[in-house]
Amino acid sequence: QVQLVESGGGLVQAGGSLRLSCAASGRLFYIMGWFRQAPGKEREFVATISRNGDSTVYADSVKGRFTISRDNANNMVFLQMNSLKPEDTAVYYCGATYSPYRRITEGRTSGIYNYWGQGTQVTVSS
């Protein structure tokens, strides 16, 4: 059974940090990514990482503040979020693909992901 489970969300003041985790199980995954959805808005891309972790892509809005990483031995993906802003408030979702043929730049598109977690809430107060 394939499962993605996010954790690590919470309430933090502006300027603070949070580290999100995504535990993946059930099969081998290739490109993985983080997306977020704020109330009344569409789901948007945050960051994506290749299978071996040597390639990453970030949304301009988080570049320099967020870092995506993965631990394949433990089937985990992380999102370290620093210098958080109120506009980072959203539900954060972890996505995973099972295709080995996707390019890392395709990781910006939610449609390539085959599996999603249930999401974890991040709230940044001003």
JSON list of C-alpha atoms in Angstrom, two decimals:
[
{"chain": "A", "resi": 1, "resn": "GLN", "atom": "CA", "xyz": [0.00, 0.00, 0.00]},
{"chain": "A", "resi": 2, "resn": "VAL", "atom": "CA", "xyz": [1.43, 3.32, -1.09]},
{"chain": "A", "resi": 3, "resn": "GLN", "atom": "CA", "xyz": [1.38, 6.00, 1.55]},
{"chain": "A", "resi": 4, "resn": "LEU", "atom": "CA", "xyz": [2.78, 9.50, 2.00]},
{"chain": "A", "resi": 5, "resn": "VAL", "atom": "CA", "xyz": [2.49, 11.03, 5.44]},
{"chain": "A", "resi": 6, "resn": "GLU", "atom": "CA", "xyz": [3.51, 14.62, 6.15]},
{"chain": "A", "resi": 7, "resn": "SER", "atom": "CA", "xyz": [4.39, 15.98, 9.57]},
{"chain": "A", "resi": 8, "resn": "GLY", "atom": "CA", "xyz": [6.11, 18.94, 11.16]},
{"chain": "A", "resi": 9, "resn": "GLY", "atom": "CA", "xyz": [3.61, 21.69, 10.50]},
{"chain": "A", "resi": 10, "resn": "GLY", "atom": "CA", "xyz": [2.49, 24.14, 13.14]},
{"chain": "A", "resi": 11, "resn": "LEU", "atom": "CA", "xyz": [2.21, 27.75, 14.23]},
{"chain": "A", "resi": 12, "resn": "VAL", "atom": "CA", "xyz": [5.32, 29.91, 14.09]},
{"chain": "A", "resi": 13, "resn": "GLN", "atom": "CA", "xyz": [6.07, 33.63, 14.21]},
{"chain": "A", "resi": 14, "resn": "ALA", "atom": "CA", "xyz": [7.34, 35.47, 11.17]},
{"chain": "A", "resi": 15, "resn": "GLY", "atom": "CA", "xyz": [11.08, 34.99, 10.82]},
{"chain": "A", "resi": 16, "resn": "GLY", "atom": "CA", "xyz": [10.94, 31.58, 12.43]},
{"chain": "A", "resi": 17, "resn": "SER", "atom": "CA", "xyz": [11.68, 28.12, 11.05]},
{"chain": "A", "resi": 18, "resn": "LEU", "atom": "CA", "xyz": [9.94, 24.80, 10.59]},
{"chain": "A", "resi": 19, "resn": "ARG", "atom": "CA", "xyz": [11.05, 21.48, 9.16]},
{"chain": "A", "resi": 20, "resn": "LEU", "atom": "CA", "xyz": [8.46, 19.41, 7.33]},
{"chain": "A", "resi": 21, "resn": "SER", "atom": "CA", "xyz": [8.88, 15.69, 6.86]},
{"chain": "A", "resi": 22, "resn": "CYS", "atom": "CA", "xyz": [7.24, 13.28, 4.43]},
{"chain": "A", "resi": 23, "resn": "ALA", "atom": "CA", "xyz": [7.41, 9.56, 5.12]},
{"chain": "A", "resi": 24, "resn": "ALA", "atom": "CA", "xyz": [6.93, 7.53, 1.94]},
{"chain": "A", "resi": 25, "resn": "SER", "atom": "CA", "xyz": [6.18, 3.83, 1.77]},
{"chain": "A", "resi": 26, "resn": "GLY", "atom": "CA", "xyz": [4.87, 1.14, -0.54]},
{"chain": "A", "resi": 27, "resn": "ARG", "atom": "CA", "xyz": [7.06, 1.44, -3.62]},
{"chain": "A", "resi": 28, "resn": "LEU", "atom": "CA", "xyz": [10.08, 3.11, -5.20]},
{"chain": "A", "resi": 29, "resn": "PHE", "atom": "CA", "xyz": [9.64, 6.82, -5.84]},
{"chain": "A", "resi": 30, "resn": "TYR", "atom": "CA", "xyz": [11.54, 9.08, -8.20]},
{"chain": "A", "resi": 31, "resn": "ILE", "atom": "CA", "xyz": [10.90, 12.82, -8.36]},
{"chain": "A", "resi": 32, "resn": "MET", "atom": "CA", "xyz": [9.31, 14.09, -5.15]},
{"chain": "A", "resi": 33, "resn": "GLY", "atom": "CA", "xyz": [8.05, 17.54, -4.38]},
{"chain": "A", "resi": 34, "resn": "TRP", "atom": "CA", "xyz": [6.33, 19.90, -1.99]},
{"chain": "A", "resi": 35, "resn": "PHE", "atom": "CA", "xyz": [3.32, 21.98, -2.92]},
{"chain": "A", "resi": 36, "resn": "ARG", "atom": "CA", "xyz": [1.12, 24.25, -0.84]},
{"chain": "A", "resi": 37, "resn": "GLN", "atom": "CA", "xyz": [-2.41, 25.55, -0.89]},
{"chain": "A", "resi": 38, "resn": "ALA", "atom": "CA", "xyz": [-3.63, 28.63, 0.93]},
{"chain": "A", "resi": 39, "resn": "PRO", "atom": "CA", "xyz": [-7.33, 29.25, 1.61]},
{"chain": "A", "resi": 40, "resn": "GLY", "atom": "CA", "xyz": [-9.11, 30.36, -1.53]},
{"chain": "A", "resi": 41, "resn": "LYS", "atom": "CA", "xyz": [-6.09, 29.74, -3.73]},
{"chain": "A", "resi": 42, "resn": "GLU", "atom": "CA", "xyz": [-4.93, 27.00, -6.05]},
{"chain": "A", "resi": 43, "resn": "ARG", "atom": "CA", "xyz": [-2.26, 24.51, -5.08]},
{"chain": "A", "resi": 44, "resn": "GLU", "atom": "CA", "xyz": [1.15, 25.93, -5.95]},
{"chain": "A", "resi": 45, "resn": "PHE", "atom": "CA", "xyz": [4.59, 24.49, -6.45]},
{"chain": "A", "resi": 46, "resn": "VAL", "atom": "CA", "xyz": [7.17, 24.97, -3.70]},
{"chain": "A", "resi": 47, "resn": "ALA", "atom": "CA", "xyz": [10.15, 22.67, -4.36]},
{"chain": "A", "resi": 48, "resn": "THR", "atom": "CA", "xyz": [11.10, 19.41, -6.04]},
{"chain": "A", "resi": 49, "resn": "ILE", "atom": "CA", "xyz": [14.01, 16.99, -5.85]},
{"chain": "A", "resi": 50, "resn": "SER", "atom": "CA", "xyz": [15.38, 14.22, -8.05]},
{"chain": "A", "resi": 51, "resn": "ARG", "atom": "CA", "xyz": [15.70, 10.59, -7.04]},
{"chain": "A", "resi": 52, "resn": "ASN", "atom": "CA", "xyz": [19.34, 10.84, -5.99]},
{"chain": "A", "resi": 53, "resn": "GLY", "atom": "CA", "xyz": [18.99, 14.35, -4.58]},
{"chain": "A", "resi": 54, "resn": "ASP", "atom": "CA", "xyz": [21.50, 15.98, -6.91]},
{"chain": "A", "resi": 55, "resn": "SER", "atom": "CA", "xyz": [18.92, 18.18, -8.64]},
{"chain": "A", "resi": 56, "resn": "THR", "atom": "CA", "xyz": [16.47, 20.56, -7.00]},
{"chain": "A", "resi": 57, "resn": "VAL", "atom": "CA", "xyz": [14.13, 23.28, -8.24]},
{"chain": "A", "resi": 58, "resn": "TYR", "atom": "CA", "xyz": [12.45, 25.96, -6.13]},
{"chain": "A", "resi": 59, "resn": "ALA", "atom": "CA", "xyz": [9.65, 28.43, -6.60]},
{"chain": "A", "resi": 60, "resn": "ASP", "atom": "CA", "xyz": [10.98, 31.97, -6.76]},
{"chain": "A", "resi": 61, "resn": "SER", "atom": "CA", "xyz": [8.95, 32.89, -3.69]},
{"chain": "A", "resi": 62, "resn": "VAL", "atom": "CA", "xyz": [10.89, 30.45, -1.46]},
{"chain": "A", "resi": 63, "resn": "LYS", "atom": "CA", "xyz": [14.32, 30.43, -3.11]},
{"chain": "A", "resi": 64, "resn": "GLY", "atom": "CA", "xyz": [17.05, 31.12, -0.57]},
{"chain": "A", "resi": 65, "resn": "ARG", "atom": "CA", "xyz": [14.72, 30.43, 2.38]},
{"chain": "A", "resi": 66, "resn": "PHE", "atom": "CA", "xyz": [13.57, 26.83, 1.88]},
{"chain": "A", "resi": 67, "resn": "THR", "atom": "CA", "xyz": [15.67, 23.72, 1.31]},
{"chain": "A", "resi": 68, "resn": "ILE", "atom": "CA", "xyz": [14.37, 20.38, 0.06]},
{"chain": "A", "resi": 69, "resn": "SER", "atom": "CA", "xyz": [16.28, 17.18, 0.80]},
{"chain": "A", "resi": 70, "resn": "ARG", "atom": "CA", "xyz": [15.69, 13.44, 0.91]},
{"chain": "A", "resi": 71, "resn": "ASP", "atom": "CA", "xyz": [16.91, 10.35, 2.70]},
{"chain": "A", "resi": 72, "resn": "ASN", "atom": "CA", "xyz": [16.27, 7.39, 0.41]},
{"chain": "A", "resi": 73, "resn": "ALA", "atom": "CA", "xyz": [17.53, 4.87, 2.95]},
{"chain": "A", "resi": 74, "resn": "ASN", "atom": "CA", "xyz": [14.63, 5.83, 5.19]},
{"chain": "A", "resi": 75, "resn": "ASN", "atom": "CA", "xyz": [12.19, 6.87, 2.43]},
{"chain": "A", "resi": 76, "resn": "MET", "atom": "CA", "xyz": [11.92, 10.42, 3.72]},
{"chain": "A", "resi": 77, "resn": "VAL", "atom": "CA", "xyz": [11.71, 13.84, 2.10]},
{"chain": "A", "resi": 78, "resn": "PHE", "atom": "CA", "xyz": [12.19, 17.05, 4.05]},
{"chain": "A", "resi": 79, "resn": "LEU", "atom": "CA", "xyz": [11.47, 20.73, 3.61]},
{"chain": "A", "resi": 80, "resn": "GLN", "atom": "CA", "xyz": [13.50, 23.04, 5.82]},
{"chain": "A", "resi": 81, "resn": "MET", "atom": "CA", "xyz": [11.73, 26.40, 5.95]},
{"chain": "A", "resi": 82, "resn": "ASN", "atom": "CA", "xyz": [13.60, 29.42, 7.31]},
{"chain": "A", "resi": 83, "resn": "SER", "atom": "CA", "xyz": [12.74, 33.11, 7.49]},
{"chain": "A", "resi": 84, "resn": "LEU", "atom": "CA", "xyz": [9.08, 32.27, 7.31]},
{"chain": "A", "resi": 85, "resn": "LYS", "atom": "CA", "xyz": [6.61, 34.94, 6.24]},
{"chain": "A", "resi": 86, "resn": "PRO", "atom": "CA", "xyz": [2.85, 35.23, 6.82]},
{"chain": "A", "resi": 87, "resn": "GLU", "atom": "CA", "xyz": [2.33, 34.58, 3.11]},
{"chain": "A", "resi": 88, "resn": "ASP", "atom": "CA", "xyz": [3.86, 31.12, 3.59]},
{"chain": "A", "resi": 89, "resn": "THR", "atom": "CA", "xyz": [0.73, 30.14, 5.53]},
{"chain": "A", "resi": 90, "resn": "ALA", "atom": "CA", "xyz": [-0.87, 27.18, 3.78]},
{"chain": "A", "resi": 91, "resn": "VAL", "atom": "CA", "xyz": [-1.45, 23.45, 3.87]},
{"chain": "A", "resi": 92, "resn": "TYR", "atom": "CA", "xyz": [1.74, 21.80, 2.60]},
{"chain": "A", "resi": 93, "resn": "TYR", "atom": "CA", "xyz": [1.51, 18.61, 0.56]},
{"chain": "A", "resi": 94, "resn": "CYS", "atom": "CA", "xyz": [4.13, 16.05, -0.36]},
{"chain": "A", "resi": 95, "resn": "GLY", "atom": "CA", "xyz": [3.91, 14.46, -3.80]},
{"chain": "A", "resi": 96, "resn": "ALA", "atom": "CA", "xyz": [5.73, 11.51, -5.37]},
{"chain": "A", "resi": 97, "resn": "THR", "atom": "CA", "xyz": [6.17, 10.06, -8.85]},
{"chain": "A", "resi": 98, "resn": "TYR", "atom": "CA", "xyz": [6.88, 6.47, -9.86]},
{"chain": "A", "resi": 99, "resn": "SER", "atom": "CA", "xyz": [8.14, 7.25, -13.35]},
{"chain": "A", "resi": 100, "resn": "PRO", "atom": "CA", "xyz": [11.93, 7.23, -13.80]},
{"chain": "A", "resi": 101, "resn": "TYR", "atom": "CA", "xyz": [11.64, 9.22, -17.03]},
{"chain": "A", "resi": 102, "resn": "ARG", "atom": "CA", "xyz": [10.48, 12.60, -15.73]},
{"chain": "A", "resi": 103, "resn": "ARG", "atom": "CA", "xyz": [12.84, 15.55, -15.92]},
{"chain": "A", "resi": 104, "resn": "ILE", "atom": "CA", "xyz": [13.38, 17.54, -12.74]},
{"chain": "A", "resi": 105, "resn": "THR", "atom": "CA", "xyz": [11.87, 20.65, -14.34]},
{"chain": "A", "resi": 106, "resn": "GLU", "atom": "CA", "xyz": [8.62, 18.74, -14.76]},
{"chain": "A", "resi": 107, "resn": "GLY", "atom": "CA", "xyz": [8.49, 18.57, -10.98]},
{"chain": "A", "resi": 108, "resn": "ARG", "atom": "CA", "xyz": [7.01, 22.07, -11.01]},
{"chain": "A", "resi": 109, "resn": "THR", "atom": "CA", "xyz": [3.78, 20.63, -12.37]},
{"chain": "A", "resi": 110, "resn": "SER", "atom": "CA", "xyz": [1.37, 18.97, -9.96]},
{"chain": "A", "resi": 111, "resn": "GLY", "atom": "CA", "xyz": [0.00, 16.74, -12.73]},
{"chain": "A", "resi": 112, "resn": "ILE", "atom": "CA", "xyz": [3.10, 14.54, -12.89]},
{"chain": "A", "resi": 113, "resn": "TYR", "atom": "CA", "xyz": [2.73, 13.33, -9.32]},
{"chain": "A", "resi": 114, "resn": "ASN", "atom": "CA", "xyz": [1.11, 9.95, -8.85]},
{"chain": "A", "resi": 115, "resn": "TYR", "atom": "CA", "xyz": [0.65, 10.09, -5.09]},
{"chain": "A", "resi": 116, "resn": "TRP", "atom": "CA", "xyz": [-0.07, 12.78, -2.50]},
{"chain": "A", "resi": 117, "resn": "GLY", "atom": "CA", "xyz": [-0.07, 12.98, 1.25]},
{"chain": "A", "resi": 118, "resn": "GLN", "atom": "CA", "xyz": [-2.91, 14.35, 3.34]},
{"chain": "A", "resi": 119, "resn": "GLY", "atom": "CA", "xyz": [-1.14, 17.65, 4.02]},
{"chain": "A", "resi": 120, "resn": "THR", "atom": "CA", "xyz": [0.17, 19.47, 7.08]},
{"chain": "A", "resi": 121, "resn": "GLN", "atom": "CA", "xyz": [-0.87, 22.97, 8.14]},
{"chain": "A", "resi": 122, "resn": "VAL", "atom": "CA", "xyz": [1.73, 25.72, 8.42]},
{"chain": "A", "resi": 123, "resn": "THR", "atom": "CA", "xyz": [0.61, 29.00, 9.95]},
{"chain": "A", "resi": 124, "resn": "VAL", "atom": "CA", "xyz": [2.95, 31.98, 10.18]},
{"chain": "A", "resi": 125, "resn": "SER", "atom": "CA", "xyz": [1.83, 34.84, 12.38]},
{"chain": "A", "resi": 126, "resn": "SER", "atom": "CA", "xyz": [2.96, 38.41, 11.86]}
]
